[in-house]
Amino acid sequence: MNNELKVKEKNNKLFFIETWGCQMNEEDSEKLSGMLKKIGYERTEVKQDSDLIIFNTCCVRENAELKVYGNLGALKKLKDKKPDLIIAICGCMMQQEGMAKEIVKRFPFVDIIFGTHNAYKFPEYLNRVKQEQNSIIEIQNKEDGIVEGLPIDRKSDVKAFVTIMYGCNNFCTYCIVPFVRGRERSRKPEDIENEIKDLISKGYKEITLLGQNVNSYGKDLEPKVSFANLLRRINEIEGLERIKFMTPHPKDFTQDVLDAIAECENVCEQVHLPVQSGSSRILKKMNRHYTKEQYLDLVRRIRETIPDVAITTDIIVGFPGETEEDFEETLSLAREVQYDSAFTFIYSRRKGTPADEMEEQIAEDVKHERFNRLVEIINASSAKNNKKYEGRIEEILVEDFSKNDDTKLTGRTRTGKLVNFPGSKDSIGKLVKVKIVKANSFSLIGEEI
Ligand code: 5AD
Ligand code: SF4
């Protein structure tokens, strides 16, 4: 499917967009921004100034939803002051059954509600809202085919995310994603390659290939294309410096993928490998299809094949039925792997998922206590891994000035470590050599050489 928008003159209208959740949502917001700019809107970071406010929501944990409710409630006053203000709400949270109705009931001033499968129709809804009296609610339960050719207004000029597949077929028992993002659909390799070539022509140096389970890429294509082969094809593209990818599933991490990472000089030495739990018993209840031993064996093979690789992960504590012994298995796994960093989550009950129906839900105080113990171990291994960088000379892709200090630049190593160092504007967007002089727990300090 292709989507053509008529380019309009600037209409002096401003939009504000706030995004919660994962990189997929960020990318959807970049597409919404791209479409809006094409039809004449400009972006503002000041909510009060805007003519259109969009909330792109997440529902992977309850916290994310609570933030949306809080932010929506706060808009009532603004809408009273500016009745022409258009308020739109979209994203994963809206795909849940009954949610759109709930939003209309609690926040009747919302003008447009749409879901993840029809975001590409947003300009049409905007047009309609001006004529219609009632709120527009457009939620599609079934995914359309992949819509190619949408304009994307990217946040960074240096590194870009490129979605290679949408949806997820895994149904981990705690996870809402398969219910709100639909089944796996892979983009054609030619479309991915063309998008990357276009990005390179605009000066981008780093691409992260995105998908909920990237290493099951291409199984739905005719002819089939494996993720390993996609990596090899992208590695051949002239002018690209760095290839990263997110997120692989341990159960689908074949030797072929490992070999491709090792072979392709542009694929970076960084693997995000969500483990979720270190207890084989809990992994089974989570429907993850691997044991602790199989995961550890995969980590061993990754380290063997890719020297100096940085390994990061996602871990959930307090899954239903997790005993102290199960949790200690998670701690022992974290100590053994020595992660470079980890996203640690407290299990959150999600309606409609099998884990929500399980007995033996864990008490909040127990979950929090376990969470703190885990974070301590992760922080210790992050600091220890960072320390190894002291004295090394690293290739840094310079992204911008440092957030807190505009005499310093900020960028990342091939392994994803954040490095701050003194430097000038000219280096932004370039690869530079930096000597690491000091390691902190969460970042490195360097000097350009
Ligand atoms: N509760 C807590 N964490 C969750 N995740 C997904 N669903 C839940 C949930 N119900 C975490 C997983 C996943 C990451 C994106 O979010 O660790 O890898
Ligand atoms: Fe959720 Fe599991 Fe799919 Fe990841 S692989 S999106 S955790 S169901």
Short mmCIF file of C-alpha atoms and ligand atoms in Angstrom, two decimals:
data_model
loop_
_atom_site.label_atom_id
_atom_site.label_comp_id
_atom_site.label_asym_id
_atom_site.label_seq_id
_atom_site.Cartn_x
_atom_site.Cartn_y
_atom_site.Cartn_z
CA MET A 1 0.00 0.00 0.00
CA ASN A 2 1.23 3.49 -0.73
CA ASN A 3 0.10 6.68 0.84
CA GLU A 4 0.20 10.00 -0.98
CA LEU A 5 -0.52 13.23 0.84
CA LYS A 6 -1.10 16.50 -0.94
CA VAL A 7 1.56 19.00 0.11
CA LYS A 8 0.01 22.12 1.55
CA GLU A 9 1.35 25.59 2.20
CA LYS A 10 2.08 26.35 5.86
CA ASN A 11 -1.24 26.97 7.62
CA ASN A 12 0.27 28.58 10.75
CA LYS A 13 -1.19 25.82 12.86
CA LEU A 14 0.93 24.27 15.57
CA PHE A 15 0.84 20.73 16.90
CA PHE A 16 2.19 19.24 20.09
CA ILE A 17 2.81 15.52 20.37
CA GLU A 18 3.69 13.49 23.44
CA THR A 19 4.77 9.87 23.15
CA TRP A 20 4.84 7.19 25.81
CA GLY A 21 6.31 3.73 25.49
CA CYS A 22 8.71 1.95 23.20
CA GLN A 23 10.66 2.81 20.08
CA MET A 24 7.78 1.57 17.91
CA ASN A 25 5.57 4.28 19.36
CA GLU A 26 8.34 6.85 18.86
CA GLU A 27 8.47 5.84 15.22
CA ASP A 28 4.69 6.08 14.86
CA SER A 29 4.88 9.60 16.30
CA GLU A 30 7.60 10.50 13.80
CA LYS A 31 5.21 9.39 11.06
CA LEU A 32 2.30 11.39 12.51
CA SER A 33 4.60 14.44 12.66
CA GLY A 34 5.75 13.78 9.11
CA MET A 35 2.14 13.69 7.84
CA LEU A 36 1.19 16.80 9.78
CA LYS A 37 4.14 18.77 8.43
CA LYS A 38 3.16 17.69 4.93
CA ILE A 39 -0.32 19.15 5.39
CA GLY A 40 1.02 22.44 6.67
CA TYR A 41 1.28 22.08 10.46
CA GLU A 42 4.41 23.00 12.43
CA ARG A 43 5.61 21.38 15.61
CA THR A 44 5.75 23.13 18.98
CA GLU A 45 7.11 21.91 22.30
CA VAL A 46 4.70 24.19 24.20
CA LYS A 47 1.31 22.58 24.81
CA GLN A 48 -0.41 25.89 25.57
CA ASP A 49 0.52 27.34 22.16
CA SER A 50 -0.77 24.46 20.10
CA ASP A 51 -3.86 24.09 17.93
CA LEU A 52 -3.64 20.32 18.00
CA ILE A 53 -2.47 18.06 20.83
CA ILE A 54 -1.76 14.38 20.22
CA PHE A 55 -1.08 11.80 22.91
CA ASN A 56 0.46 8.61 21.56
CA THR A 57 -0.13 6.12 24.33
CA CYS A 58 1.38 2.89 25.69
CA CYS A 59 -0.30 0.16 27.72
CA VAL A 60 2.51 -2.29 28.36
CA ARG A 61 2.42 -1.48 32.08
CA GLU A 62 -0.24 0.15 34.25
CA ASN A 63 2.04 3.11 35.04
CA ALA A 64 2.08 4.17 31.41
CA GLU A 65 -1.74 4.30 31.39
CA LEU A 66 -1.93 6.28 34.62
CA LYS A 67 0.35 8.92 33.11
CA VAL A 68 -1.99 9.27 30.14
CA TYR A 69 -5.05 9.72 32.39
CA GLY A 70 -3.22 12.38 34.42
CA ASN A 71 -2.12 14.28 31.33
CA LEU A 72 -5.57 14.08 29.72
CA GLY A 73 -7.29 15.38 32.84
CA ALA A 74 -4.94 18.36 32.87
CA LEU A 75 -6.05 19.33 29.33
CA LYS A 76 -9.64 20.14 30.35
CA LYS A 77 -8.75 23.68 31.46
CA LEU A 78 -6.83 24.37 28.25
CA LYS A 79 -9.72 23.15 26.11
CA ASP A 80 -12.13 25.38 28.06
CA LYS A 81 -9.89 28.36 27.32
CA LYS A 82 -9.29 27.36 23.68
CA PRO A 83 -12.44 25.63 22.38
CA ASP A 84 -10.94 25.27 18.88
CA LEU A 85 -8.07 23.20 20.22
CA ILE A 86 -8.19 19.68 18.75
CA ILE A 87 -7.24 16.86 21.10
CA ALA A 88 -6.34 13.49 19.61
CA ILE A 89 -5.37 10.32 21.41
CA CYS A 90 -3.95 7.23 19.77
CA GLY A 91 -1.58 4.29 20.20
CA CYS A 92 -1.57 0.94 21.96
CA MET A 93 -3.77 1.90 24.88
CA MET A 94 -6.62 2.71 22.49
CA GLN A 95 -6.49 -0.80 20.94
CA GLN A 96 -7.68 -2.37 24.19
CA GLU A 97 -11.29 -3.44 24.30
CA GLY A 98 -13.58 -0.82 25.79
CA MET A 99 -10.81 1.76 26.22
CA ALA A 100 -12.08 4.25 23.60
CA LYS A 101 -15.52 4.28 25.25
CA GLU A 102 -13.93 4.76 28.65
CA ILE A 103 -11.93 7.73 27.37
CA VAL A 104 -15.01 9.38 25.85
CA LYS A 105 -16.90 8.88 29.11
CA ARG A 106 -14.17 10.26 31.34
CA PHE A 107 -12.79 12.90 28.98
CA PRO A 108 -15.65 13.98 26.67
CA PHE A 109 -13.58 16.88 25.34
CA VAL A 110 -11.31 14.53 23.37
CA ASP A 111 -11.96 15.03 19.64
CA ILE A 112 -10.26 12.11 17.89
CA ILE A 113 -9.47 8.59 19.08
CA PHE A 114 -7.67 6.14 16.83
CA GLY A 115 -5.54 3.01 17.17
CA THR A 116 -2.24 1.57 16.00
CA HIS A 117 -3.55 0.01 12.78
CA ASN A 118 -5.01 3.14 11.20
CA ALA A 119 -2.64 5.93 12.26
CA TYR A 120 -1.90 6.56 8.60
CA LYS A 121 -5.47 7.85 8.21
CA PHE A 122 -4.97 10.62 10.77
CA PRO A 123 -5.04 13.52 8.24
CA GLU A 124 -8.45 12.27 7.07
CA TYR A 125 -9.80 12.25 10.66
CA LEU A 126 -8.45 15.78 11.18
CA ASN A 127 -10.37 16.95 8.16
CA ARG A 128 -13.55 15.28 9.34
CA VAL A 129 -13.38 16.61 12.90
CA LYS A 130 -13.88 20.14 11.63
CA GLN A 131 -17.24 19.13 10.15
CA GLU A 132 -18.53 16.68 12.75
CA GLN A 133 -20.09 17.54 16.08
CA ASN A 134 -19.19 14.38 17.94
CA SER A 135 -15.85 12.82 18.76
CA ILE A 136 -14.38 10.66 16.02
CA ILE A 137 -13.61 7.15 17.25
CA GLU A 138 -11.84 4.95 14.72
CA ILE A 139 -10.31 1.78 16.08
CA GLN A 140 -9.52 -1.08 13.70
CA ASN A 141 -9.20 -4.52 15.21
CA LYS A 142 -7.47 -6.03 12.24
CA GLU A 143 -4.20 -4.80 10.86
CA ASP A 144 -4.16 -3.48 7.29
CA GLY A 145 -1.25 -4.43 5.07
CA ILE A 146 1.94 -2.45 5.56
CA VAL A 147 1.58 1.16 4.49
CA GLU A 148 4.75 2.30 2.72
CA GLY A 149 5.79 5.80 1.77
CA LEU A 150 4.57 7.78 4.78
CA PRO A 151 6.64 10.90 5.42
CA ILE A 152 8.74 10.65 8.61
CA ASP A 153 9.80 13.64 10.66
CA ARG A 154 12.75 12.12 12.53
CA LYS A 155 14.00 13.37 15.87
CA SER A 156 17.69 12.86 15.09
CA ASP A 157 19.71 13.80 12.00
CA VAL A 158 22.42 11.29 12.84
CA LYS A 159 20.80 7.98 13.72
CA ALA A 160 17.49 6.58 12.62
CA PHE A 161 15.17 3.73 13.50
CA VAL A 162 13.89 1.67 10.60
CA THR A 163 11.01 -0.70 11.28
CA ILE A 164 11.55 -4.05 9.55
CA MET A 165 8.48 -5.79 10.91
CA TYR A 166 5.30 -5.02 12.78
CA GLY A 167 3.39 -7.02 15.39
CA CYS A 168 4.28 -10.07 17.47
CA ASN A 169 3.23 -13.73 17.42
CA ASN A 170 4.82 -14.79 20.67
CA PHE A 171 2.13 -14.21 23.26
CA CYS A 172 4.36 -14.10 26.31
CA THR A 173 1.75 -14.56 29.03
CA TYR A 174 2.38 -11.18 30.73
CA CYS A 175 2.38 -9.12 27.54
CA ILE A 176 -0.35 -7.02 25.93
CA VAL A 177 1.65 -6.22 22.78
CA PRO A 178 0.34 -9.07 20.56
CA PHE A 179 -3.21 -7.93 21.36
CA VAL A 180 -2.64 -4.28 20.44
CA ARG A 181 -0.07 -4.54 17.64
CA GLY A 182 -1.45 -7.55 15.77
CA ARG A 183 0.35 -10.41 14.04
CA GLU A 184 3.85 -10.32 12.59
CA ARG A 185 4.14 -8.58 9.22
CA SER A 186 7.54 -8.11 7.59
CA ARG A 187 8.43 -5.28 5.26
CA LYS A 188 9.92 -6.25 1.91
CA PRO A 189 13.74 -6.14 1.98
CA GLU A 190 13.72 -3.76 -1.04
CA ASP A 191 11.54 -1.25 0.83
CA ILE A 192 13.88 -1.44 3.85
CA GLU A 193 16.95 -1.02 1.66
CA ASN A 194 15.45 1.95 -0.17
CA GLU A 195 14.56 3.68 3.09
CA ILE A 196 18.12 3.16 4.35
CA LYS A 197 19.68 4.44 1.10
CA ASP A 198 17.53 7.55 1.34
CA LEU A 199 18.63 8.07 4.96
CA ILE A 200 22.30 7.72 3.99
CA SER A 201 21.84 10.34 1.26
CA LYS A 202 20.57 12.67 4.00
CA GLY A 203 23.68 12.08 6.12
CA TYR A 204 22.50 9.43 8.57
CA LYS A 205 25.29 7.19 9.86
CA GLU A 206 23.53 4.69 12.09
CA ILE A 207 20.42 2.61 11.58
CA THR A 208 18.62 0.54 14.18
CA LEU A 209 16.41 -2.15 12.68
CA LEU A 210 13.24 -2.34 14.71
CA GLY A 211 10.72 -5.05 15.41
CA GLN A 212 9.10 -6.80 18.37
CA ASN A 213 10.96 -9.97 17.44
CA VAL A 214 13.47 -9.10 14.72
CA ASN A 215 14.95 -12.52 14.30
CA SER A 216 11.68 -13.97 13.13
CA TYR A 217 11.83 -11.40 10.30
CA GLY A 218 10.84 -12.57 6.84
CA LYS A 219 9.08 -15.83 7.73
CA ASP A 220 5.87 -14.37 6.28
CA LEU A 221 7.48 -13.15 3.04
CA GLU A 222 7.32 -14.92 -0.29
CA PRO A 223 10.10 -15.90 -0.94
CA LYS A 224 11.22 -16.11 2.69
CA VAL A 225 14.15 -13.91 3.73
CA SER A 226 15.96 -14.64 6.99
CA PHE A 227 17.01 -11.94 9.43
CA ALA A 228 20.63 -13.04 8.97
CA ASN A 229 20.36 -12.45 5.23
CA LEU A 230 18.69 -9.09 5.74
CA LEU A 231 21.67 -8.07 7.91
CA ARG A 232 24.04 -9.21 5.18
CA ARG A 233 22.14 -7.26 2.52
CA ILE A 234 22.06 -4.08 4.60
CA ASN A 235 25.74 -4.46 5.41
CA GLU A 236 26.45 -4.12 1.66
CA ILE A 237 24.79 -0.70 1.41
CA GLU A 238 27.44 1.89 0.56
CA GLY A 239 27.93 4.72 3.07
CA LEU A 240 26.26 3.17 6.12
CA GLU A 241 28.55 3.08 9.16
CA ARG A 242 26.60 1.33 11.85
CA ILE A 243 23.81 -1.23 11.96
CA LYS A 244 22.04 -2.08 15.21
CA PHE A 245 18.84 -4.03 15.82
CA MET A 246 16.14 -4.37 18.45
CA THR A 247 14.70 -6.67 19.77
CA PRO A 248 15.75 -10.28 19.15
CA HIS A 249 14.05 -13.13 21.02
CA PRO A 250 16.48 -15.65 22.58
CA LYS A 251 14.44 -18.59 21.26
CA ASP A 252 14.96 -17.48 17.63
CA PHE A 253 18.63 -16.49 17.91
CA THR A 254 20.09 -18.98 15.44
CA GLN A 255 23.78 -19.57 14.80
CA ASP A 256 23.20 -18.06 11.36
CA VAL A 257 22.24 -14.71 12.97
CA LEU A 258 25.32 -14.88 15.19
CA ASP A 259 27.56 -15.60 12.21
CA ALA A 260 26.01 -12.72 10.26
CA ILE A 261 26.69 -10.29 13.12
CA ALA A 262 30.29 -11.47 13.32
CA GLU A 263 30.78 -11.35 9.53
CA CYS A 264 29.23 -7.96 8.81
CA GLU A 265 31.68 -5.22 9.72
CA ASN A 266 28.98 -2.56 10.06
CA VAL A 267 26.83 -4.55 12.48
CA CYS A 268 27.75 -3.27 15.95
CA GLU A 269 28.93 -5.30 18.92
CA GLN A 270 25.79 -4.78 20.94
CA VAL A 271 23.03 -7.29 21.64
CA HIS A 272 19.86 -6.53 23.56
CA LEU A 273 18.69 -9.94 24.72
CA PRO A 274 15.60 -9.84 26.96
CA VAL A 275 15.74 -12.64 29.51
CA GLN A 276 12.66 -11.67 31.61
CA SER A 277 13.46 -14.20 34.34
CA GLY A 278 16.32 -16.44 35.44
CA SER A 279 14.05 -19.23 36.64
CA SER A 280 13.27 -21.94 34.08
CA ARG A 281 10.02 -22.63 35.92
CA ILE A 282 8.89 -19.00 35.58
CA LEU A 283 10.15 -18.81 31.98
CA LYS A 284 7.83 -21.69 31.19
CA LYS A 285 4.89 -19.91 32.81
CA MET A 286 5.85 -16.83 30.80
CA ASN A 287 5.73 -18.88 27.56
CA ARG A 288 9.26 -17.85 26.62
CA HIS A 289 10.37 -21.19 25.09
CA TYR A 290 13.88 -21.32 26.60
CA THR A 291 15.41 -22.38 29.90
CA LYS A 292 17.94 -20.57 32.05
CA GLU A 293 20.61 -22.98 30.80
CA GLN A 294 19.75 -22.40 27.14
CA TYR A 295 19.86 -18.64 27.65
CA LEU A 296 23.24 -18.83 29.38
CA ASP A 297 24.55 -21.04 26.59
CA LEU A 298 23.41 -18.45 24.04
CA VAL A 299 25.18 -15.69 25.99
CA ARG A 300 28.34 -17.82 26.01
CA ARG A 301 28.14 -18.31 22.23
CA ILE A 302 27.48 -14.61 21.63
CA ARG A 303 30.56 -13.68 23.67
CA GLU A 304 32.64 -16.31 21.88
CA THR A 305 31.57 -15.11 18.43
CA ILE A 306 31.58 -11.33 19.02
CA PRO A 307 34.57 -10.20 21.07
CA ASP A 308 33.93 -7.25 23.40
CA VAL A 309 30.18 -7.40 22.83
CA ALA A 310 27.89 -5.43 25.15
CA ILE A 311 24.89 -7.42 26.31
CA THR A 312 21.79 -5.72 27.72
CA THR A 313 18.42 -7.11 28.73
CA ASP A 314 14.86 -6.69 30.04
CA ILE A 315 13.91 -8.37 33.32
CA ILE A 316 10.54 -8.61 35.05
CA VAL A 317 10.33 -9.19 38.80
CA GLY A 318 7.26 -10.44 40.63
CA PHE A 319 5.63 -12.51 37.89
CA PRO A 320 2.73 -14.53 39.41
CA GLY A 321 4.02 -17.48 41.39
CA GLU A 322 7.64 -16.21 41.55
CA THR A 323 9.07 -17.61 44.77
CA GLU A 324 12.15 -16.33 46.59
CA GLU A 325 14.04 -19.29 45.05
CA ASP A 326 12.87 -18.34 41.55
CA PHE A 327 13.93 -14.77 42.13
CA GLU A 328 17.35 -15.88 43.37
CA GLU A 329 17.75 -17.72 40.06
CA THR A 330 17.23 -14.35 38.36
CA LEU A 331 19.85 -12.76 40.62
CA SER A 332 22.33 -15.55 39.95
CA LEU A 333 21.76 -15.26 36.20
CA ALA A 334 22.29 -11.48 36.33
CA ARG A 335 25.53 -11.99 38.31
CA GLU A 336 26.71 -14.57 35.81
CA VAL A 337 25.91 -12.62 32.64
CA GLN A 338 27.28 -9.30 33.98
CA TYR A 339 24.96 -7.18 31.86
CA ASP A 340 26.13 -3.84 30.53
CA SER A 341 22.72 -2.50 31.44
CA ALA A 342 19.16 -3.70 31.90
CA PHE A 343 15.64 -2.40 31.85
CA THR A 344 14.14 -3.80 35.03
CA PHE A 345 10.37 -3.91 35.45
CA ILE A 346 7.95 -4.70 38.21
CA TYR A 347 5.33 -7.11 36.87
CA SER A 348 2.13 -5.24 36.00
CA ARG A 349 -1.22 -7.02 35.54
CA ARG A 350 -2.66 -6.48 32.08
CA LYS A 351 -6.31 -7.30 31.40
CA GLY A 352 -6.78 -9.96 28.73
CA THR A 353 -3.36 -11.57 29.21
CA PRO A 354 -3.09 -15.10 30.65
CA ALA A 355 -0.83 -14.01 33.52
CA ASP A 356 -3.53 -11.68 34.81
CA GLU A 357 -5.71 -14.73 35.41
CA MET A 358 -3.00 -16.65 37.26
CA GLU A 359 -3.33 -17.21 40.96
CA GLU A 360 -0.48 -16.36 43.31
CA GLN A 361 -0.10 -12.72 42.32
CA ILE A 362 2.84 -11.29 44.24
CA ALA A 363 2.35 -8.61 46.89
CA GLU A 364 3.49 -5.10 45.93
CA ASP A 365 5.99 -4.77 48.78
CA VAL A 366 7.63 -8.08 47.84
CA LYS A 367 7.89 -6.97 44.21
CA HIS A 368 9.50 -3.67 45.20
CA GLU A 369 11.97 -5.32 47.55
CA ARG A 370 13.02 -7.78 44.81
CA PHE A 371 13.26 -4.97 42.29
CA ASN A 372 15.71 -3.05 44.49
CA ARG A 373 17.90 -6.10 45.02
CA LEU A 374 18.04 -6.74 41.28
CA VAL A 375 18.85 -3.12 40.40
CA GLU A 376 21.82 -3.20 42.77
CA ILE A 377 23.32 -6.16 40.91
CA ILE A 378 22.68 -4.60 37.49
CA ASN A 379 24.25 -1.30 38.54
CA ALA A 380 27.33 -3.10 39.84
CA SER A 381 27.87 -4.96 36.54
CA SER A 382 27.21 -1.77 34.50
CA ALA A 383 29.86 0.09 36.50
CA LYS A 384 32.32 -2.79 36.24
CA ASN A 385 31.84 -3.12 32.48
CA ASN A 386 32.20 0.64 32.01
CA LYS A 387 35.46 0.62 33.99
CA LYS A 388 37.00 -1.64 31.32
CA TYR A 389 36.73 1.25 28.86
CA GLU A 390 39.10 3.54 30.81
CA GLY A 391 42.21 4.22 28.74
CA ARG A 392 40.71 2.78 25.55
CA ILE A 393 40.36 4.68 22.29
CA GLU A 394 36.82 4.36 20.97
CA GLU A 395 34.99 5.36 17.81
CA ILE A 396 32.14 7.67 18.81
CA LEU A 397 29.21 8.69 16.66
CA VAL A 398 28.59 12.26 17.83
CA GLU A 399 24.88 12.93 18.27
CA ASP A 400 24.56 16.38 19.79
CA PHE A 401 25.69 18.72 22.53
CA SER A 402 25.43 17.20 25.99
CA LYS A 403 22.04 17.91 27.63
CA ASN A 404 23.51 19.45 30.78
CA ASP A 405 26.60 21.16 29.39
CA ASP A 406 26.74 22.78 25.95
CA THR A 407 30.55 22.84 25.90
CA LYS A 408 30.47 19.05 25.74
CA LEU A 409 29.42 16.71 22.99
CA THR A 410 27.57 13.48 23.49
CA GLY A 411 27.67 10.32 21.45
CA ARG A 412 27.90 6.57 21.66
CA THR A 413 30.42 3.80 21.14
CA ARG A 414 29.60 0.96 18.76
CA THR A 415 28.55 -0.97 21.88
CA GLY A 416 26.03 1.72 22.84
CA LYS A 417 27.95 3.35 25.73
CA LEU A 418 27.14 7.00 26.22
CA VAL A 419 30.27 9.19 26.08
CA ASN A 420 30.56 12.91 26.93
CA PHE A 421 33.61 14.88 25.86
CA PRO A 422 34.63 18.48 25.11
CA GLY A 423 34.28 19.39 21.43
CA SER A 424 32.77 21.67 18.83
CA LYS A 425 29.63 21.71 16.72
CA ASP A 426 31.59 20.57 13.65
CA SER A 427 31.88 17.06 15.04
CA ILE A 428 28.11 16.54 15.34
CA GLY A 429 27.01 13.80 12.95
CA LYS A 430 30.56 12.51 12.52
CA LEU A 431 32.52 9.53 13.75
CA VAL A 432 35.44 10.66 15.90
CA LYS A 433 38.14 8.93 17.91
CA VAL A 434 37.88 9.55 21.64
CA LYS A 435 40.12 8.43 24.48
CA ILE A 436 38.05 7.35 27.48
CA VAL A 437 39.50 9.01 30.58
CA LYS A 438 36.91 8.15 33.20
CA ALA A 439 34.05 5.71 33.62
CA ASN A 440 30.94 6.56 35.61
CA SER A 441 28.20 4.03 36.37
CA PHE A 442 25.98 5.16 33.48
CA SER A 443 28.28 7.04 31.12
CA LEU A 444 31.89 7.58 30.10
CA ILE A 445 33.97 10.75 29.94
CA GLY A 446 36.45 11.18 27.11
CA GLU A 447 38.82 13.43 25.20
CA GLU A 448 38.87 13.72 21.42
CA ILE A 449 42.21 12.70 19.93
N1 5AD B 1 4.68 -6.07 33.32
C1 5AD B 1 5.96 -5.67 33.44
N2 5AD B 1 6.81 -5.60 32.39
C2 5AD B 1 6.35 -5.94 31.18
N3 5AD B 1 6.94 -5.97 29.97
C3 5AD B 1 6.04 -6.37 29.06
N4 5AD B 1 4.85 -6.61 29.67
C4 5AD B 1 5.02 -6.36 30.98
C5 5AD B 1 4.16 -6.41 32.13
N5 5AD B 1 2.91 -6.82 32.03
C6 5AD B 1 8.35 -5.65 29.75
C7 5AD B 1 9.13 -6.84 29.20
C8 5AD B 1 9.42 -6.41 27.77
C9 5AD B 1 9.50 -4.91 27.92
C10 5AD B 1 9.35 -4.15 26.66
O1 5AD B 1 8.46 -4.60 28.80
O2 5AD B 1 10.35 -6.96 29.91
O3 5AD B 1 10.60 -6.97 27.25
FE1 SF4 B 2 5.56 -9.00 24.27
FE2 SF4 B 2 6.86 -11.35 24.23
FE3 SF4 B 2 6.08 -10.20 21.90
FE4 SF4 B 2 8.07 -9.09 23.33
S1 SF4 B 2 8.12 -11.14 22.36
S2 SF4 B 2 6.32 -8.02 22.39
S3 SF4 B 2 7.44 -9.51 25.44
S4 SF4 B 2 4.75 -10.99 23.51
#
